[in-house]
Short mmCIF file of C-alpha atoms in Angstrom, two decimals:
data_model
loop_
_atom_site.label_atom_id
_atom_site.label_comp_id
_atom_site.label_asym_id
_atom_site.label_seq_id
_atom_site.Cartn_x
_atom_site.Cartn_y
_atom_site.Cartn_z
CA UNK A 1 0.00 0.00 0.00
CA UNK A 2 1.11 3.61 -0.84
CA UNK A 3 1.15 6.49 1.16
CA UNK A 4 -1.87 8.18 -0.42
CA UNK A 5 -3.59 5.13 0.24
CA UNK A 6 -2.61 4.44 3.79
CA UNK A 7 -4.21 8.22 4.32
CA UNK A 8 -7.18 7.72 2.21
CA UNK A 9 -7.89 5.15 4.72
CA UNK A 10 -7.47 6.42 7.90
CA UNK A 11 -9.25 9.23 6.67
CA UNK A 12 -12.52 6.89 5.58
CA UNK A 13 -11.71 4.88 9.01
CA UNK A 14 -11.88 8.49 11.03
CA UNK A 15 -15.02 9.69 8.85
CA UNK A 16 -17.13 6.20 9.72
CA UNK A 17 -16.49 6.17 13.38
CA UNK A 18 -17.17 9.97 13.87
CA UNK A 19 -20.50 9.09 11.64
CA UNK A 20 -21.14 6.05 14.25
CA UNK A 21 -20.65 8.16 16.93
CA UNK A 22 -23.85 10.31 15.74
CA UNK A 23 -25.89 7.72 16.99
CA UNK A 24 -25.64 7.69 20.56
CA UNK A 25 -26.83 11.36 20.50
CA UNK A 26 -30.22 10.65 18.25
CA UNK A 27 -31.00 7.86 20.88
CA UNK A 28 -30.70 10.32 23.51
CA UNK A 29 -33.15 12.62 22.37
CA UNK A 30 -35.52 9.90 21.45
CA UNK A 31 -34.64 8.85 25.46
CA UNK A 32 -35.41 11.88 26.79
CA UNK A 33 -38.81 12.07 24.86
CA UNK A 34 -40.08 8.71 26.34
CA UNK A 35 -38.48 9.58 29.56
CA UNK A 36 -40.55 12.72 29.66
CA UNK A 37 -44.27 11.05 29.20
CA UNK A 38 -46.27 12.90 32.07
CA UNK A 39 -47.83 16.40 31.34
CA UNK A 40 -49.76 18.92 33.63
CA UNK A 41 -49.99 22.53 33.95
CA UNK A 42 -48.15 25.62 34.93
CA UNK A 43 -48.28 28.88 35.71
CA UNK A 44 -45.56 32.10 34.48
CA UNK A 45 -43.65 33.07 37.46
CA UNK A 46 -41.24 35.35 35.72
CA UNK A 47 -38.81 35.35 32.47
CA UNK A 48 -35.27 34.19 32.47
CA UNK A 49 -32.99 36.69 29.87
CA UNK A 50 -29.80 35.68 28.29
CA UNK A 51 -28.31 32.71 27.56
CA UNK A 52 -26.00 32.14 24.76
CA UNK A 53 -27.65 34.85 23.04
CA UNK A 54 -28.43 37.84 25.45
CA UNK A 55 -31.69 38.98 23.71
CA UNK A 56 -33.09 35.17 24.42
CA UNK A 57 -35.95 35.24 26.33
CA UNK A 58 -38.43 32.76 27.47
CA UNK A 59 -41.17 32.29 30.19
CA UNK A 60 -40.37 30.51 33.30
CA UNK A 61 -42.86 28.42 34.50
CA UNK A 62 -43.79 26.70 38.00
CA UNK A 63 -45.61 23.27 38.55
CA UNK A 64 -46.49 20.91 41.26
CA UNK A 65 -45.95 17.27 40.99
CA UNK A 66 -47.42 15.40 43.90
CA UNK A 67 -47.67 18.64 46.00
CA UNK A 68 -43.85 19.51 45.53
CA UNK A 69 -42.85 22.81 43.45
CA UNK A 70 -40.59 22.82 40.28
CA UNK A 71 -39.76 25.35 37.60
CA UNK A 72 -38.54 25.03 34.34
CA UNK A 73 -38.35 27.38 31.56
CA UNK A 74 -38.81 27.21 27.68
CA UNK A 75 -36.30 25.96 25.31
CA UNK A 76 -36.09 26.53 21.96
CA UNK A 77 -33.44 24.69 19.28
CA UNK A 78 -32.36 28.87 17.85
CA UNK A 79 -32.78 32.00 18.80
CA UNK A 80 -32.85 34.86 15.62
CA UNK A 81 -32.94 38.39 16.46
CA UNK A 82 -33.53 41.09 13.69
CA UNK A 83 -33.43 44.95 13.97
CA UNK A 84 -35.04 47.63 11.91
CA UNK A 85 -33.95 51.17 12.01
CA UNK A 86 -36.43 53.67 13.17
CA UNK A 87 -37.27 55.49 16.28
CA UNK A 88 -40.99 53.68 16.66
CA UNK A 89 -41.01 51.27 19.05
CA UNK A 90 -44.32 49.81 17.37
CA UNK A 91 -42.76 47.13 15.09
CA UNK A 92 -41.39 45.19 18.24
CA UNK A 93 -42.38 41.47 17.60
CA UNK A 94 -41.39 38.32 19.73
CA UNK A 95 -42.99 34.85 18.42
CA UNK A 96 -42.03 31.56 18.47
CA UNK A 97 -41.68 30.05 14.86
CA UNK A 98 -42.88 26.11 13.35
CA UNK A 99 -39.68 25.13 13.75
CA UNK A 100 -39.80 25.91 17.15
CA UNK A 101 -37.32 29.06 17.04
CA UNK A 102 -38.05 32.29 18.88
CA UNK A 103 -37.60 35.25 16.42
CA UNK A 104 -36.85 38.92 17.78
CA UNK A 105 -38.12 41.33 15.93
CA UNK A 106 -37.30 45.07 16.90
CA UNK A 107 -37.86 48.08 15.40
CA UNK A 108 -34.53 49.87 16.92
CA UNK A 109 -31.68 49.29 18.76
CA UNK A 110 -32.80 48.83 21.91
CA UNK A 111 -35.63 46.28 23.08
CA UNK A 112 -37.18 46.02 26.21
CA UNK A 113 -37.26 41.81 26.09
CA UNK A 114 -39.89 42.14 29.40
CA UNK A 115 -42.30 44.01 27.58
CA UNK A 116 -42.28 41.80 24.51
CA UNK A 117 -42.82 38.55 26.36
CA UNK A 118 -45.40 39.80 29.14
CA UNK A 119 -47.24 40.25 25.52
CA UNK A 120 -46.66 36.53 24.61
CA UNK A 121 -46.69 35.12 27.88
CA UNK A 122 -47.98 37.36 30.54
CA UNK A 123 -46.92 36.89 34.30
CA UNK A 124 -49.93 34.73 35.55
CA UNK A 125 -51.04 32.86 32.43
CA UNK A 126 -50.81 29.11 32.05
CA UNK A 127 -48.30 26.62 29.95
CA UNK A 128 -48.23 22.96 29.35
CA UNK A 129 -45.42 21.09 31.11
CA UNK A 130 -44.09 18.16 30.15
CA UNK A 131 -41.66 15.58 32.75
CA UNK A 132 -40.42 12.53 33.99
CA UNK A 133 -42.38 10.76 36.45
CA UNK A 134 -39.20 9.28 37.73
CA UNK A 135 -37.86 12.55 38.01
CA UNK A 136 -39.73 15.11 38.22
CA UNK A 137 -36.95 18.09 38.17
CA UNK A 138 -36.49 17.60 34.52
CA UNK A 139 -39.58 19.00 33.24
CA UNK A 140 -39.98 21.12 29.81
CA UNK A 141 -42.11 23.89 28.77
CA UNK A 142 -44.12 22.73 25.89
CA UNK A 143 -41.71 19.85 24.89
CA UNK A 144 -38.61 18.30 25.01
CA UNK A 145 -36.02 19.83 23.81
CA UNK A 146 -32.15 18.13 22.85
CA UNK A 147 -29.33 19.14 21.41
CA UNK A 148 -28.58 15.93 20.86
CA UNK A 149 -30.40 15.87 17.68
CA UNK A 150 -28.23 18.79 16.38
CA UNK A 151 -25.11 17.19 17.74
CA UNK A 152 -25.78 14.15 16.12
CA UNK A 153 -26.47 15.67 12.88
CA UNK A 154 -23.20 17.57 12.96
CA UNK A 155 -21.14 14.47 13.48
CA UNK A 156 -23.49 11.98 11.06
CA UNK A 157 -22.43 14.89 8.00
CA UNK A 158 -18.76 15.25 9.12
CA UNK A 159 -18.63 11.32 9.53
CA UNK A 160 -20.08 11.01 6.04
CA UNK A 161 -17.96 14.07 4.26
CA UNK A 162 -14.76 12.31 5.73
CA UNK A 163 -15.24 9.12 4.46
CA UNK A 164 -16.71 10.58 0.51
CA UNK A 165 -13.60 12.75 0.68
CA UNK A 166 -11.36 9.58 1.55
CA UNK A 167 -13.02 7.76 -1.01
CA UNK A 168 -12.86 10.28 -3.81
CA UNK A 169 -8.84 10.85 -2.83
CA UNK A 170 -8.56 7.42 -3.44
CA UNK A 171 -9.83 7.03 -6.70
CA UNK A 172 -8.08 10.60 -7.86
CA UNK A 173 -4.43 9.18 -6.84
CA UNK A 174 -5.55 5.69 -8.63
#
């Protein structure tokens, strides 16, 4: 074997094992979904702001689960925040799109985040909660959410670009 191909391989090895390694992160999610089968109601308590993006915002939410208290807040797999120039503060907009991303929508450069989600979930109102039975403390506003799903995503494509870039090196130096 030649150099090129001894590469070409390890390369195609490297690409197949990061691509198996996907897998343990889609079963997670899928886990966590099962895991998380019992559902009541609960109430906004107040709004948690920042995170890795410091306009994120969402609605933290109290339950009871046989007569003990738990919070947990909202989750959302992206946060996108847009600005319009202008000095009307009319255009503000905070919604939570299909694919279950909260959009910022502001009409300059500052944006009072309270006021925008006391519109969308005001102090008071109620929210579906989902949990584990087992364990109640790991509840979710709305649904489950994972990055496992994205993680696993990320390394199924690199996995798969490694080992079609191993495999197209190897028939290039043929």
């Amino acid at each position: 074997m030649t150099a090129t191909e001894i590469a070409c391989l390890c390369i195609g090895a490297a690409g197949i094992l990061t691509a198996l390694l996907s897998l343990p992160f889609f079963c997670r999610g899928r886990a966590l979904s099962k895991k998380c089968s019992a559902r009541t109601t609960g109430t906004v308590q107040r709004y948690r702001i920042g995170g890795g993006n410091r306009k994120a915002i969402s609605p933290v939410v109290a339950y009871l689960v046989d007569g003990k208290p738990y919070t947990a807040y909202r989750h959302y797999k992206g946060v996108v925040t847009s600005r319009k120039s202008g000095a009307s503060g009319a255009g503000n907009r905070l919604f939570v799109s299909e694919r279950d991303v909260l959009h910022i929508h502001t009409a300059g450069m500052f944006c009072n985040c309270g006021e925008l989600a006391a519109a969308l979930w005001p102090i008071g109102s109620t929210m579906p909660v989902v949990y584990n039975p087992r364990n109640p403390k790991q509840g979710f506003v709305e649904k489950p959410v994972s990055l496992g799903g994205t993680v696993g995503v990320t390394l199924l494509c690199t996995g798969v670009g490694l080992a079609v870039f191993a495999g197209a090196m190897f028939l290039l130096f043929q």
